[in-house]
């Protein structure tokens, strides 16, 4: 299905200017893409897998949690609507740290207030840095060892939360272990990448990222009775928007100043993690821009900051969310970009792919047969998301550290952060950096200076 406006060869996809934003509507500015529609419907299970966390840590009933998910879907559609080529998602690596933060508060009004404080701070960070254009400069101040420690620590927290006694993997090991192994093989295996080069079926499977692992895990979980068979219902979902008001900050009350102070370390770390995701996404877009000369993609990082900030504000006010609102769903964005590289006939514009994805994903949330089928197996999708995120975080974090001093600082930061939470991890990382890297650097400079002077005198 084509769009009203047509892009000229080599130009930017048509849009309506609106201040810092570029508004694009389906069928008006971009066409609807069938492949992204199908993928988004299947991946709606990942979107609604946030429900168990909302129930457990915020004390929100299932029907109200479903209304929160709808608000999330509205926010996710703001990406393509306002002009970013990313598919937005959660700040997934930060979820275990958010859970640790919420652990100090009683589920119910107290936890909802704490979640509001955290998400409002995340909104302020993104919005202020986006408006001033200081985002990249602020993150450049953070040393590599500290950034690596934060990312590795977030990954360890995700893995530990799933595999520890009482975790979802230990409670339902067969389905989650097999599903995770399938997802890891499809997404990260070098032998599978070689098979993919010469096998069309393998290429198709790899384009769907976590989906094969999730579907296999669901099938096995039902087959071995680790999860109950779903009671499929027909019709359209009616989210409990009326009851939702009782679980919002307008009803439970605003948090005290002390809660905002407690939330600051987790908010800062969530931003650092999210900025790393922005850089990964920007790299993907730059690489793609070189391959498709028929479209110029404007990926303004200040705009990404503003959109992400506004989505967090939407959540803070109307659906406090343990997943937070992140700038990019990396796995889904990478999958769409992969098909985009096949040329204009495959996908007219990057915005037609990303825009279609979240519109279809949002509409799928209202399909009662789909939601009722996935309801008993939601923990599977959440577990696989966290386990894949944990693997990626550890891998990416390890790539950032080179020297023994950086390795030590990153390692200690990661362990403290994963076990004791954001505040302790951040303090431990800063202290270790100042104590080891700064002192080590100064000693090396003092050690090397006399040698250079002596060599200079000999040369003379």
Tab-separated table of C-alpha atoms in Angstrom, residues 123-295:
chain	number	residue	atom	x	y	z
A	123	UNK	CA	12.660	12.283	31.428
A	124	UNK	CA	14.512	15.352	32.764
A	125	UNK	CA	17.930	13.954	31.800
A	126	UNK	CA	16.908	13.117	28.237
A	127	UNK	CA	14.878	16.272	27.694
A	128	UNK	CA	17.437	18.741	29.066
A	129	UNK	CA	20.367	17.129	27.254
A	130	UNK	CA	18.323	16.965	24.057
A	131	UNK	CA	17.278	20.617	24.199
A	132	UNK	CA	20.809	21.834	24.972
A	133	UNK	CA	22.572	19.363	22.657
A	134	UNK	CA	24.887	18.289	25.485
A	135	UNK	CA	24.045	14.569	25.372
A	136	UNK	CA	27.196	13.291	23.686
A	137	UNK	CA	29.477	15.639	25.649
A	138	UNK	CA	28.053	14.525	29.000
A	139	UNK	CA	28.573	10.863	28.251
A	140	UNK	CA	32.099	11.453	26.938
A	141	UNK	CA	33.018	12.587	30.453
A	142	UNK	CA	32.349	9.083	31.835
A	143	UNK	CA	35.558	6.972	31.728
A	144	UNK	CA	35.562	3.794	29.617
A	145	UNK	CA	36.125	1.583	32.650
A	146	UNK	CA	33.111	3.048	34.443
A	147	UNK	CA	30.888	2.771	31.363
A	148	UNK	CA	32.033	-0.813	30.828
A	149	UNK	CA	31.434	-1.655	34.481
A	150	UNK	CA	27.915	-0.232	34.341
A	151	UNK	CA	27.040	-2.154	31.161
A	152	UNK	CA	28.596	-5.419	32.409
A	153	UNK	CA	26.948	-4.956	35.803
A	154	UNK	CA	23.554	-4.479	34.176
A	155	UNK	CA	24.150	-7.646	32.153
A	156	UNK	CA	25.192	-9.623	35.239
A	157	UNK	CA	22.133	-8.375	37.142
A	158	UNK	CA	19.911	-9.588	34.298
A	159	UNK	CA	21.577	-13.017	34.211
A	160	UNK	CA	21.678	-13.441	37.995
A	161	UNK	CA	18.013	-12.486	38.348
A	162	UNK	CA	17.014	-15.262	35.952
A	163	UNK	CA	19.363	-18.106	36.991
A	164	UNK	CA	19.436	-17.667	40.790
A	165	UNK	CA	17.339	-19.974	43.014
A	166	UNK	CA	13.732	-18.836	42.685
A	167	UNK	CA	14.435	-17.218	39.300
A	168	UNK	CA	12.301	-17.997	36.275
A	169	UNK	CA	14.932	-20.209	34.665
A	170	UNK	CA	15.237	-22.410	37.757
A	171	UNK	CA	11.452	-22.623	38.108
A	172	UNK	CA	10.847	-23.655	34.476
A	173	UNK	CA	14.269	-24.817	33.240
A	174	UNK	CA	13.364	-26.941	30.209
A	175	UNK	CA	11.495	-24.325	28.174
A	176	UNK	CA	13.660	-21.327	29.062
A	177	UNK	CA	17.032	-23.110	28.682
A	178	UNK	CA	16.122	-24.574	25.274
A	179	UNK	CA	14.546	-21.304	24.097
A	180	UNK	CA	17.586	-19.322	25.232
A	181	UNK	CA	20.011	-21.689	23.492
A	182	UNK	CA	18.016	-21.383	20.251
A	183	UNK	CA	17.963	-17.579	20.536
A	184	UNK	CA	21.702	-17.435	21.289
A	185	UNK	CA	22.497	-19.754	18.372
A	186	UNK	CA	20.401	-17.765	15.887
A	187	UNK	CA	21.614	-14.352	17.053
A	188	UNK	CA	25.248	-14.856	18.107
A	189	UNK	CA	26.659	-18.118	16.730
A	190	UNK	CA	29.577	-17.833	14.280
A	191	UNK	CA	28.821	-21.249	12.702
A	192	UNK	CA	25.201	-20.173	12.112
A	193	UNK	CA	26.408	-16.950	10.465
A	194	UNK	CA	28.373	-19.080	7.988
A	195	UNK	CA	25.308	-21.250	7.312
A	196	UNK	CA	23.247	-18.090	6.831
A	197	UNK	CA	25.467	-16.892	3.974
A	198	UNK	CA	24.494	-19.807	1.746
A	199	UNK	CA	21.107	-20.873	3.096
A	200	UNK	CA	17.953	-18.878	2.390
A	201	UNK	CA	15.939	-20.524	5.191
A	202	UNK	CA	18.664	-19.696	7.736
A	203	UNK	CA	18.660	-16.092	6.484
A	204	UNK	CA	14.915	-15.810	6.983
A	205	UNK	CA	15.135	-17.315	10.495
A	206	UNK	CA	17.967	-14.984	11.531
A	207	UNK	CA	15.985	-11.944	10.378
A	208	UNK	CA	13.489	-12.558	13.179
A	209	UNK	CA	16.018	-12.317	16.026
A	210	UNK	CA	14.548	-13.666	19.280
A	211	UNK	CA	11.246	-14.774	17.750
A	212	UNK	CA	12.317	-18.393	16.929
A	213	UNK	CA	13.665	-18.889	20.456
A	214	UNK	CA	10.511	-17.452	22.051
A	215	UNK	CA	8.147	-19.547	19.919
A	216	UNK	CA	10.106	-22.763	20.559
A	217	UNK	CA	10.272	-22.027	24.290
A	218	UNK	CA	6.492	-21.430	24.395
A	219	UNK	CA	5.786	-24.671	22.512
A	220	UNK	CA	8.088	-26.702	24.804
A	221	UNK	CA	6.802	-24.986	27.956
A	222	UNK	CA	3.243	-25.986	27.078
A	223	UNK	CA	4.269	-29.485	25.912
A	224	UNK	CA	6.104	-30.408	29.151
A	225	UNK	CA	3.471	-28.662	31.333
A	226	UNK	CA	5.846	-26.058	32.762
A	227	UNK	CA	3.151	-23.554	31.834
A	228	UNK	CA	-0.625	-24.102	31.740
A	229	UNK	CA	-2.425	-24.369	28.432
A	230	UNK	CA	-3.910	-21.000	27.441
A	231	UNK	CA	-7.624	-20.373	27.546
A	232	UNK	CA	-8.035	-18.616	24.214
A	233	UNK	CA	-10.765	-15.972	24.115
A	234	UNK	CA	-12.122	-14.128	21.113
A	235	UNK	CA	-12.819	-10.462	20.679
A	236	UNK	CA	-11.103	-7.146	21.319
A	237	UNK	CA	-9.376	-6.170	24.575
A	238	UNK	CA	-10.984	-3.456	26.697
A	239	UNK	CA	-8.134	-2.062	28.845
A	240	UNK	CA	-9.120	-0.998	32.368
A	241	UNK	CA	-8.478	2.707	31.831
A	242	UNK	CA	-11.066	3.622	34.472
A	243	UNK	CA	-9.407	1.540	37.199
A	244	UNK	CA	-5.952	2.659	36.013
A	245	UNK	CA	-6.423	6.114	37.568
A	246	UNK	CA	-6.209	4.616	41.075
A	247	UNK	CA	-2.642	3.442	40.323
A	248	UNK	CA	-1.264	6.724	39.008
A	249	UNK	CA	0.662	9.427	40.916
A	250	UNK	CA	-2.400	11.708	40.757
A	251	UNK	CA	-4.194	9.234	43.060
A	252	UNK	CA	-1.432	7.613	45.140
A	253	UNK	CA	0.327	10.950	45.715
A	254	UNK	CA	3.638	12.400	44.664
A	255	UNK	CA	6.877	11.030	46.147
A	256	UNK	CA	8.879	12.953	48.713
A	257	UNK	CA	12.168	14.689	47.953
A	258	UNK	CA	14.093	11.823	49.610
A	259	UNK	CA	12.688	9.337	47.060
A	260	UNK	CA	13.904	11.517	44.180
A	261	UNK	CA	17.376	11.590	45.772
A	262	UNK	CA	17.404	7.790	46.115
A	263	UNK	CA	16.424	7.464	42.436
A	264	UNK	CA	19.249	9.661	41.063
A	265	UNK	CA	21.964	6.935	40.702
A	266	UNK	CA	19.603	4.533	38.918
A	267	UNK	CA	18.393	7.335	36.604
A	268	UNK	CA	21.978	8.311	35.702
A	269	UNK	CA	22.979	4.718	35.002
A	270	UNK	CA	19.824	4.148	32.933
A	271	UNK	CA	20.766	7.170	30.796
A	272	UNK	CA	24.357	5.971	30.311
A	273	UNK	CA	23.086	2.551	29.213
A	274	UNK	CA	20.502	4.143	26.907
A	275	UNK	CA	23.099	6.440	25.347
A	276	UNK	CA	25.182	3.376	24.517
A	277	UNK	CA	22.116	2.020	22.701
A	278	UNK	CA	21.798	5.321	20.807
A	279	UNK	CA	25.392	5.019	19.582
A	280	UNK	CA	24.785	1.425	18.455
A	281	UNK	CA	21.660	2.529	16.576
A	282	UNK	CA	23.405	5.515	15.016
A	283	UNK	CA	26.184	3.226	13.781
A	284	UNK	CA	23.612	0.917	12.183
A	285	UNK	CA	21.933	3.856	10.423
A	286	UNK	CA	25.244	5.300	9.177
A	287	UNK	CA	26.271	1.932	7.759
A	288	UNK	CA	22.878	1.549	6.071
A	289	UNK	CA	22.968	5.086	4.676
A	290	UNK	CA	26.061	4.120	2.705
A	291	UNK	CA	24.292	1.106	1.184
A	292	UNK	CA	21.046	2.841	0.151
A	293	UNK	CA	21.786	5.939	-1.926
A	294	UNK	CA	18.124	6.416	-2.842
A	295	UNK	CA	17.236	7.825	0.616
